[in-house]
Tab-separated table of N, CA and C in Angstrom:
chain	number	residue	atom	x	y	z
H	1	UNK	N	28.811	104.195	148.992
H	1	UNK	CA	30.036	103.748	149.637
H	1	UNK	C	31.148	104.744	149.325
H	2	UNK	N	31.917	104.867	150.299
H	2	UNK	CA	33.055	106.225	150.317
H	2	UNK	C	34.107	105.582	149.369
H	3	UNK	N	34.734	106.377	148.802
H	3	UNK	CA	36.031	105.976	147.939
H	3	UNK	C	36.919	105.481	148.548
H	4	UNK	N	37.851	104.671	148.486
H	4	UNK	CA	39.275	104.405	148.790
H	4	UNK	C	40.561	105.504	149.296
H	5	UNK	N	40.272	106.250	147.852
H	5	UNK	CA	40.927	107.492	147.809
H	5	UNK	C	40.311	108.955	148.400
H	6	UNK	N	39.611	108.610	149.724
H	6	UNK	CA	39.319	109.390	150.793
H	6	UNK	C	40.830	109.857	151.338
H	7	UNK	N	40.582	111.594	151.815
H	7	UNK	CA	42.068	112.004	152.729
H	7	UNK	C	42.096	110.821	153.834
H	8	UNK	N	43.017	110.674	153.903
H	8	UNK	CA	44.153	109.894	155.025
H	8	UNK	C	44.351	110.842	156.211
H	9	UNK	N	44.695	112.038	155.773
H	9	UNK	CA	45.164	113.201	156.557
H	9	UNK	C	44.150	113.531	157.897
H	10	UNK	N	44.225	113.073	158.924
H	10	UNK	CA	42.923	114.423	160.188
H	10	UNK	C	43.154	115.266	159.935
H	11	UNK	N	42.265	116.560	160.164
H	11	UNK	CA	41.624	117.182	160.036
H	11	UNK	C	42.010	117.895	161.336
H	12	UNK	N	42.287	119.498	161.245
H	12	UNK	CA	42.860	119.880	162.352
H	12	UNK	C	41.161	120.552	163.384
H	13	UNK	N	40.521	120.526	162.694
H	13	UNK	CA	38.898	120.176	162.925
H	13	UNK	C	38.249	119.336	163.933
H	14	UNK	N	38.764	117.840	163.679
H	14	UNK	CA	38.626	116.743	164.212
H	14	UNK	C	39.661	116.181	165.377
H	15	UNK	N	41.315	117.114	165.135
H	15	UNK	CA	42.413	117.143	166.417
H	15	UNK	C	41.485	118.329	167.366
H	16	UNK	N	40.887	119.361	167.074
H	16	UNK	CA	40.408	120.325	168.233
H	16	UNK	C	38.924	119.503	168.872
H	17	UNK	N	38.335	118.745	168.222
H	17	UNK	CA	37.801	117.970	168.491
H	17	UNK	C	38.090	117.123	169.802
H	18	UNK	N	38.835	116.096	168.968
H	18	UNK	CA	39.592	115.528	170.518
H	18	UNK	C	40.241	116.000	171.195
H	19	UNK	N	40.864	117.291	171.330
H	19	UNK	CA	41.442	117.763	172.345
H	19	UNK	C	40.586	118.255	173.299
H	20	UNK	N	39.191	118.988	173.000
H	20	UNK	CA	38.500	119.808	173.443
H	20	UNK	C	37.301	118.972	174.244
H	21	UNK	N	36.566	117.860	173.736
H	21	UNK	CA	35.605	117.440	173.710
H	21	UNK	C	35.936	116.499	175.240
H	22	UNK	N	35.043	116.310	176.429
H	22	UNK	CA	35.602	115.682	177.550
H	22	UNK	C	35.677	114.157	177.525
H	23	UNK	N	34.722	113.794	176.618
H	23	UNK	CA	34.623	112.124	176.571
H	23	UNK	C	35.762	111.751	175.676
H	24	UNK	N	35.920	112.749	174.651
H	24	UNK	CA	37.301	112.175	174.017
H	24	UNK	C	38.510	112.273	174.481
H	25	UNK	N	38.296	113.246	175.866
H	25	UNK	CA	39.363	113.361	176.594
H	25	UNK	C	39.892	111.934	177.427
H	26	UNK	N	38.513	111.349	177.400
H	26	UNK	CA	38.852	110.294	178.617
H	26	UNK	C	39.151	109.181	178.307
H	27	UNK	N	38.686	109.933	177.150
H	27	UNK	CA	38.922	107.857	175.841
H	27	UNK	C	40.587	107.516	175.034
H	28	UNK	N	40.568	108.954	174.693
H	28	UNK	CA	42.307	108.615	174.037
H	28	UNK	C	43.155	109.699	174.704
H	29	UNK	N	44.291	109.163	174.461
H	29	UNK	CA	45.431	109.990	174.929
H	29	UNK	C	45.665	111.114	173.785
H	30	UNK	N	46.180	112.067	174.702
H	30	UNK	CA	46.302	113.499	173.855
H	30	UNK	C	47.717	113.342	172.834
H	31	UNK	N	47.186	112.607	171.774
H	31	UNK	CA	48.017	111.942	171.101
H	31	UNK	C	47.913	112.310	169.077
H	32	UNK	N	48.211	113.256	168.571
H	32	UNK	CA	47.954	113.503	167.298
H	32	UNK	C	48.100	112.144	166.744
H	33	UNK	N	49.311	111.786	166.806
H	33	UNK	CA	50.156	110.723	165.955
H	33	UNK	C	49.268	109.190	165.994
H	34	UNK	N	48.615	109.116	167.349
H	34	UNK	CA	47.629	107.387	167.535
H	34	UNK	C	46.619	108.292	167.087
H	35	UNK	N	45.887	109.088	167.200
H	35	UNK	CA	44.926	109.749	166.123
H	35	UNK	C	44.824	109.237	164.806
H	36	UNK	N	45.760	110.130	164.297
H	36	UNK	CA	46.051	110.227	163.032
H	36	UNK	C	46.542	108.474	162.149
H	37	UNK	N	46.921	107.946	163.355
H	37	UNK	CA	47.395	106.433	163.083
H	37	UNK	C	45.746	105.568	162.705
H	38	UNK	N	44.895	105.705	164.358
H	38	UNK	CA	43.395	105.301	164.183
H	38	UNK	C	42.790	105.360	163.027
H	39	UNK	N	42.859	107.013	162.608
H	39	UNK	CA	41.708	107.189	161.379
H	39	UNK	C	42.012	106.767	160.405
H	40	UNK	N	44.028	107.023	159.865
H	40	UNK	CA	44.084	106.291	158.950
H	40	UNK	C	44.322	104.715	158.764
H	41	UNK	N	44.116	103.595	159.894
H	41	UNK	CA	44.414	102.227	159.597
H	41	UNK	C	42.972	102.171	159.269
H	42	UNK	N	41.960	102.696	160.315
H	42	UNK	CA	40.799	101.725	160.572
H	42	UNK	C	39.761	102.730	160.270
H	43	UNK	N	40.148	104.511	160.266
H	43	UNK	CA	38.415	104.961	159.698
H	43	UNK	C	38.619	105.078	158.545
H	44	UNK	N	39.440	105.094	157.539
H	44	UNK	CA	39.478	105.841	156.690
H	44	UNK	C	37.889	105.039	155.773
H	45	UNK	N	38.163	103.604	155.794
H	45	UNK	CA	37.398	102.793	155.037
H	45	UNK	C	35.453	102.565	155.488
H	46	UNK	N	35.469	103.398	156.546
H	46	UNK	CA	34.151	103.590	157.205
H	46	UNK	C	33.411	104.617	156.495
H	47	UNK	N	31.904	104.196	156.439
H	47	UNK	CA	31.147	105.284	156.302
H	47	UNK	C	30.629	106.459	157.207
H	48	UNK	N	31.939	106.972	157.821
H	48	UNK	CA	31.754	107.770	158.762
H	48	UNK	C	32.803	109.034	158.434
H	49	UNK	N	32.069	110.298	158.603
H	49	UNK	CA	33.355	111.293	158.829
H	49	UNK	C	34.371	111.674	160.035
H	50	UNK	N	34.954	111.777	160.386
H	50	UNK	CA	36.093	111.746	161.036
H	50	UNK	C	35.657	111.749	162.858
H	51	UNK	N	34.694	112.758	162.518
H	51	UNK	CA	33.910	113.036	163.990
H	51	UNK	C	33.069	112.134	164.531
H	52	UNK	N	32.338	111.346	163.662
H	52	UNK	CA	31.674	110.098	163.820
H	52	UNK	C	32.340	109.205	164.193
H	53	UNK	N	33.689	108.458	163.236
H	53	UNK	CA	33.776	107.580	163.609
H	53	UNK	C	34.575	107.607	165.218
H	54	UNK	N	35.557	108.669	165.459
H	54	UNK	CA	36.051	108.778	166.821
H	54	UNK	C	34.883	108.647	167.735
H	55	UNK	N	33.514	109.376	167.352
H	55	UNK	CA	32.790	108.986	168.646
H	55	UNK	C	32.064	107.906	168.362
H	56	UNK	N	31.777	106.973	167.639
H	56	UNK	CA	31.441	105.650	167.357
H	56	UNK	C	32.462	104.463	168.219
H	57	UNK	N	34.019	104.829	167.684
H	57	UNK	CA	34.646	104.651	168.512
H	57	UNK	C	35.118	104.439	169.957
H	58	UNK	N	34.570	105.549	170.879
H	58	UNK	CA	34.714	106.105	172.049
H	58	UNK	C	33.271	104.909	172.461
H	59	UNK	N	32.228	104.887	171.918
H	59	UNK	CA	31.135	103.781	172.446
H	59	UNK	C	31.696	102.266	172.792
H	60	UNK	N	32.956	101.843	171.885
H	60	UNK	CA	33.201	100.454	172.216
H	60	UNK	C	34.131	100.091	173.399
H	61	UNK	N	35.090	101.733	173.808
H	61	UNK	CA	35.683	101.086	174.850
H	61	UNK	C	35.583	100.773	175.929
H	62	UNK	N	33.995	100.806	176.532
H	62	UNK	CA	33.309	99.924	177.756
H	62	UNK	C	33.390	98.692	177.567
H	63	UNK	N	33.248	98.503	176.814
H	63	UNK	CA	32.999	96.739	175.773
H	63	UNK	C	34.643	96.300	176.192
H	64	UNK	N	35.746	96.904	175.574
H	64	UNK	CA	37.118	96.449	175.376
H	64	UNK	C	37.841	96.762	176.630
H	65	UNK	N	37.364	97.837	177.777
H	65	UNK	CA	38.627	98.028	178.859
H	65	UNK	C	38.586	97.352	179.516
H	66	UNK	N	37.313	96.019	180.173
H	66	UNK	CA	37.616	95.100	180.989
H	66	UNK	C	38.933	94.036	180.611
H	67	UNK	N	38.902	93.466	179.234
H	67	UNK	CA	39.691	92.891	178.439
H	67	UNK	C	40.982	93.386	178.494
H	68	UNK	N	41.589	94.829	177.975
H	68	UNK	CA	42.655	95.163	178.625
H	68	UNK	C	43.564	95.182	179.534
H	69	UNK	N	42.508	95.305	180.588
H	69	UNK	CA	42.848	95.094	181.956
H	69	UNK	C	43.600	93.697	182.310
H	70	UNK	N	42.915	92.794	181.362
H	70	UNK	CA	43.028	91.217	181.857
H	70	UNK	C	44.464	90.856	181.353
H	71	UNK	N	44.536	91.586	179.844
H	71	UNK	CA	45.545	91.528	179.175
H	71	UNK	C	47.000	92.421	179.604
H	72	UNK	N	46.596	93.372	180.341
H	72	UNK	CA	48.051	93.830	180.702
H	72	UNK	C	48.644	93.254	182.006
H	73	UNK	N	47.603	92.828	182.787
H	73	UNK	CA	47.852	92.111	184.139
H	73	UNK	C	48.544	90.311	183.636
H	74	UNK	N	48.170	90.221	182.186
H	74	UNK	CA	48.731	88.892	181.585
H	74	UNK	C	50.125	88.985	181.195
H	75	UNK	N	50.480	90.259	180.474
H	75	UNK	CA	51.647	90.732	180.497
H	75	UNK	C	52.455	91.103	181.326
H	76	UNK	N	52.221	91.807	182.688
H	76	UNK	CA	52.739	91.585	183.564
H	76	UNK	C	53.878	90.573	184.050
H	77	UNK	N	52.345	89.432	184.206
H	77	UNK	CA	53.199	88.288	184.790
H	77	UNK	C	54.148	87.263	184.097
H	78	UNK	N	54.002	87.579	182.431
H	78	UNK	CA	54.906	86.733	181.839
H	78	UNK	C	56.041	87.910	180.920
H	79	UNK	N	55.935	88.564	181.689
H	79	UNK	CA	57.315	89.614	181.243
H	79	UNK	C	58.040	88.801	180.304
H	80	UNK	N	58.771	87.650	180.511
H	80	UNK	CA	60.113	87.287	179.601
H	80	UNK	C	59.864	85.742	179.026
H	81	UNK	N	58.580	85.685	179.462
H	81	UNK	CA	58.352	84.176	178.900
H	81	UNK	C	57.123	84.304	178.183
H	82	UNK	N	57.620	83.119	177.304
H	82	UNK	CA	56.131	83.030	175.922
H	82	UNK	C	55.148	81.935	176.563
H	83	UNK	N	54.160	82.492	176.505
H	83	UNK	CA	52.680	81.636	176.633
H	83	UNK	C	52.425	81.054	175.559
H	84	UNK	N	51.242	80.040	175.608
H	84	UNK	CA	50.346	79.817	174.834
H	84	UNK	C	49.375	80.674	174.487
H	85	UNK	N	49.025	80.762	173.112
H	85	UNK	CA	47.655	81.661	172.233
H	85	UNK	C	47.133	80.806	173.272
H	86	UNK	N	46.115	79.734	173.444
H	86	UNK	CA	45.017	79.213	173.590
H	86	UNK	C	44.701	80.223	175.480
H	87	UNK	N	45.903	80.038	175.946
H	87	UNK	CA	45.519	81.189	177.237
H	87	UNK	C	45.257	82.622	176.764
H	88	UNK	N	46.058	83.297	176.124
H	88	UNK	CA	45.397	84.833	175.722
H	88	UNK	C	43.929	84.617	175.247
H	89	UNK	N	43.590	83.302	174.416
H	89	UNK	CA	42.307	83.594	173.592
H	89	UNK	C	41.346	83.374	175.078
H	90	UNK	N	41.955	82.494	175.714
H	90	UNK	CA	40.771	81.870	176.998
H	90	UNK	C	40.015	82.934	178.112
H	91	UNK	N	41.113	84.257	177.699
H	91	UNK	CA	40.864	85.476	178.441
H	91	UNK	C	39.969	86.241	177.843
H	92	UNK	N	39.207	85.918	176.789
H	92	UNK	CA	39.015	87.084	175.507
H	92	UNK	C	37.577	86.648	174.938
H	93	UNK	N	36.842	87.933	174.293
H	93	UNK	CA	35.632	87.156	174.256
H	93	UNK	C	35.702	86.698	172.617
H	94	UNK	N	34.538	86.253	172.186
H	94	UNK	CA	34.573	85.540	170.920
H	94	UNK	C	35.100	86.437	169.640
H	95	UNK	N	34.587	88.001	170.153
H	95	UNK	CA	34.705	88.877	168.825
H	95	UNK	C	36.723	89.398	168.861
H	96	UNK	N	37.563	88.313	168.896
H	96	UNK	CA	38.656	88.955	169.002
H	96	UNK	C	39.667	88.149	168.023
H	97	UNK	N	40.374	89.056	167.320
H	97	UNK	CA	41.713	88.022	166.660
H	97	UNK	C	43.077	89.028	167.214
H	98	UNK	N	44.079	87.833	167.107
H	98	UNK	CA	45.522	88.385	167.564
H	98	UNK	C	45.861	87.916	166.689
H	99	UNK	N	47.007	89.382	166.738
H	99	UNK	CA	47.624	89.569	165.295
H	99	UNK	C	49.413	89.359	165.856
H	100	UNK	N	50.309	88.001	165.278
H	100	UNK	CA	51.712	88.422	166.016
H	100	UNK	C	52.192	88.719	164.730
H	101	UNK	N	53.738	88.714	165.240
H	101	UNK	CA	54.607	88.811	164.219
H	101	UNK	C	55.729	88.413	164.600
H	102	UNK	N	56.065	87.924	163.749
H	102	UNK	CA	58.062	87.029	164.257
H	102	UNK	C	59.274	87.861	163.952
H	103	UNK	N	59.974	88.032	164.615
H	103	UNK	CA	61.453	88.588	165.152
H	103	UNK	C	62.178	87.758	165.263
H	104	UNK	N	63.056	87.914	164.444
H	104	UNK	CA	64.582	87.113	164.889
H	104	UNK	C	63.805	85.445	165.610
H	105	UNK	N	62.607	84.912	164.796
H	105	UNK	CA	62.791	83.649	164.900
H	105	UNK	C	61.960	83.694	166.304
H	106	UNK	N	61.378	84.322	167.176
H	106	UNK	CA	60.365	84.460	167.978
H	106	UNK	C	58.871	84.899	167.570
H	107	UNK	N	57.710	84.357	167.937
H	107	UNK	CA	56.748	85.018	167.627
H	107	UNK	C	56.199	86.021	168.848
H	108	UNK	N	55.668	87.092	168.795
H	108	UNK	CA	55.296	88.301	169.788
H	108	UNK	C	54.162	88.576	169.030
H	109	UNK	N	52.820	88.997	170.020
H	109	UNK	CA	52.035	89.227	170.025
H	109	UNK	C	51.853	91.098	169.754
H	110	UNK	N	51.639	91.444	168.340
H	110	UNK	CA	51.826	92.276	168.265
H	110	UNK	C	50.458	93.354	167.862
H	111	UNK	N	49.028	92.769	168.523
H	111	UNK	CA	47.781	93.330	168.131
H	111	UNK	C	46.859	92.675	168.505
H	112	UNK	N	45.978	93.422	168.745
H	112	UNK	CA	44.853	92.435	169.580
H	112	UNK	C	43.479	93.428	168.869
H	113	UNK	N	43.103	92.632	168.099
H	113	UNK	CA	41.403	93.100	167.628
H	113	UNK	C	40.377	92.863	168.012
H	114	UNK	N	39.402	93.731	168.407
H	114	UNK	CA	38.112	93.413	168.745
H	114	UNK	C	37.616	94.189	167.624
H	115	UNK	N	35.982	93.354	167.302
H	115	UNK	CA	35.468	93.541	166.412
H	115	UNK	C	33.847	93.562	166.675
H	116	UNK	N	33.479	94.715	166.127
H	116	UNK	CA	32.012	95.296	166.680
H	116	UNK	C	31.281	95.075	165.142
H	117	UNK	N	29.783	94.780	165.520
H	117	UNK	CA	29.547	95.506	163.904
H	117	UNK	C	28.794	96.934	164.180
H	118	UNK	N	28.043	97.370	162.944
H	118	UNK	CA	27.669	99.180	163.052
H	118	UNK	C	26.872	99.005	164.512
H	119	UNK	N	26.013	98.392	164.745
H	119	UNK	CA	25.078	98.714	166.220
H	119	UNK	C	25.654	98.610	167.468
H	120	UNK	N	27.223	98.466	167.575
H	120	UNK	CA	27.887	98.140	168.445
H	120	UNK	C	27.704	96.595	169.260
H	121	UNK	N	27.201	95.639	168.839
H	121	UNK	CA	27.434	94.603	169.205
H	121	UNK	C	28.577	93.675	169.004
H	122	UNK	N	29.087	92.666	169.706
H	122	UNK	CA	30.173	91.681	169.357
H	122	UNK	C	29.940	91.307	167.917
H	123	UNK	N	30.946	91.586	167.398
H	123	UNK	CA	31.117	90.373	165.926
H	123	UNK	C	31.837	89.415	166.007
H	124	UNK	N	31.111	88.603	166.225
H	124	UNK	CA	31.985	86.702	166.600
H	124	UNK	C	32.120	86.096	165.336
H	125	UNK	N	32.634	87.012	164.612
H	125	UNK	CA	33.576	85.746	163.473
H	125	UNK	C	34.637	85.670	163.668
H	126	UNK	N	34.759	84.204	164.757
H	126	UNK	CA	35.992	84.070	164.869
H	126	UNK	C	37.208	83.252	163.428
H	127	UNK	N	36.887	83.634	162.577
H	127	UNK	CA	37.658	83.293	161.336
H	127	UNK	C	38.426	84.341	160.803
H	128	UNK	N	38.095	85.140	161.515
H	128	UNK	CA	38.613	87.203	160.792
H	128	UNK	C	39.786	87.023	161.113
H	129	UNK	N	40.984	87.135	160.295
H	129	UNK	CA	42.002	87.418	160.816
H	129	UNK	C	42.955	88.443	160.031
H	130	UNK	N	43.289	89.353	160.852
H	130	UNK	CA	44.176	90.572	160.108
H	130	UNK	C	45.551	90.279	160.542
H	131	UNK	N	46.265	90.390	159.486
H	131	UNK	CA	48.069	89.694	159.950
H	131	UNK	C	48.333	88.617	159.918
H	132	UNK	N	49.434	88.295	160.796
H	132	UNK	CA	49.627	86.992	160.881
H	132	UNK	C	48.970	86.644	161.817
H	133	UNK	N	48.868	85.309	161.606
H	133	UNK	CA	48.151	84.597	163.014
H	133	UNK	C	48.878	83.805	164.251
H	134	UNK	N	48.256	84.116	164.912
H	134	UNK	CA	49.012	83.526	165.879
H	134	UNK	C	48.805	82.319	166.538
H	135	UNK	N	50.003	81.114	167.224
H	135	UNK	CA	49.627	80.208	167.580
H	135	UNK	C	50.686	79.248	167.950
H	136	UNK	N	50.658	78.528	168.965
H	136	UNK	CA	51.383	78.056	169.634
H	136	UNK	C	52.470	79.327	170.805
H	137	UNK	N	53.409	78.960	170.959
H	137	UNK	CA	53.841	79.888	172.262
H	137	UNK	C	54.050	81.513	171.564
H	138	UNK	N	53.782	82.434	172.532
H	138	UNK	CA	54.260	83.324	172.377
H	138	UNK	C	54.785	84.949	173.514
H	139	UNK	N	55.677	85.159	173.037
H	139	UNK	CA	55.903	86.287	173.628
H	139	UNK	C	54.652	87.616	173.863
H	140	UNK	N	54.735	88.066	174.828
H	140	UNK	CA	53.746	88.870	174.964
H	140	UNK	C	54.297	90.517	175.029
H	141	UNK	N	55.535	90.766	175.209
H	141	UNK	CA	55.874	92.073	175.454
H	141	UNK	C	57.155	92.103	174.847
H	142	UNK	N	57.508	92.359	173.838
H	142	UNK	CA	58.920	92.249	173.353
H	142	UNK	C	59.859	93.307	173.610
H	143	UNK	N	59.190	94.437	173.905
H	143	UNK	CA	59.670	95.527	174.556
H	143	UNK	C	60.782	95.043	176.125
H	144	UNK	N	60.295	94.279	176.908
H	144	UNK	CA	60.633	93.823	178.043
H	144	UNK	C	61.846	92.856	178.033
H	145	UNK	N	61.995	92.090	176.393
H	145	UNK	CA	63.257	91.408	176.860
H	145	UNK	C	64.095	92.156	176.413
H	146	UNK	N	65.455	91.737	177.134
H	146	UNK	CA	66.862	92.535	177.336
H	146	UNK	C	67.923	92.664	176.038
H	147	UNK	N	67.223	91.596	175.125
H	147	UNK	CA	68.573	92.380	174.060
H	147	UNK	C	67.784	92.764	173.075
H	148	UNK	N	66.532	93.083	173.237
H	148	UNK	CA	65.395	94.569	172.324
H	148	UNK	C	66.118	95.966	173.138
């Protein structure tokens, strides 16, 4: 098992990587900073080196872009009004937790996890929860209301 105290840092190795490589072209945005954000929230703690886990990575988002889709077309339509969790979850398959967080006394939906295990299948524990949890109404785009 890898240390804790693995670099944090990418690897300018693993940025020519994704810049260069076409599937990683198509998968993330030409983005150092959500890179560098990715490897260090979520690879650092993997038994994978940097190149692995981005293309381990790049395998799940067939799995997750239908879901997206559902979810930004959800955002869309409730621009300035808070939903119910039980509708975001009703959109979503089993392997998912939402993560909000409260503002000034509102809760906003501020993360949405899907969760694979190593063979790339769904991991349906729906008990996983990273953050806060969410529940009862919530904002979906906090970006969108007017005195953010």
């Amino acid at each position: 098992m890898r240390s804790f105290s693995k670099d944090c840092k990418i690897s300018s190795e693993t940025i020519s990587y994704l810049k260069e490589d076409p599937d990683m072209q198509r998968a993330y945005p030409n983005s150092v900073a959500l890179w560098s954000h990715e490897w260090k929230k979520h690879g650092t703690y993997q038994r994978l080196n940097q190149k692995e886990y981005f293309a381990q990575a790049n395998t799940y988002l067939p799995k997750v872009s239908p879901h997206i889709i559902k979810l930004k077309n959800l955002i869309e339509e409730n621009k300035l009004s808070p939903i119910n969790v039980s509708r975001i979850y009703s959109l979503l398959p089993n392997n998912v937790s939402l993560r909000c967080k409260n503002i000034q006394g509102e809760n906003y939906l501020f993360e949405v996890n899907f969760f694979f295990n190593r063979s790339g299948e769904p991991h349906n524990q729906v008990n996983t929860q990273i953050g806060g949890k969410c529940n009862g109404m919530v904002y979906l785009s906090w970006l969108t209301k007017k005195e953010y």
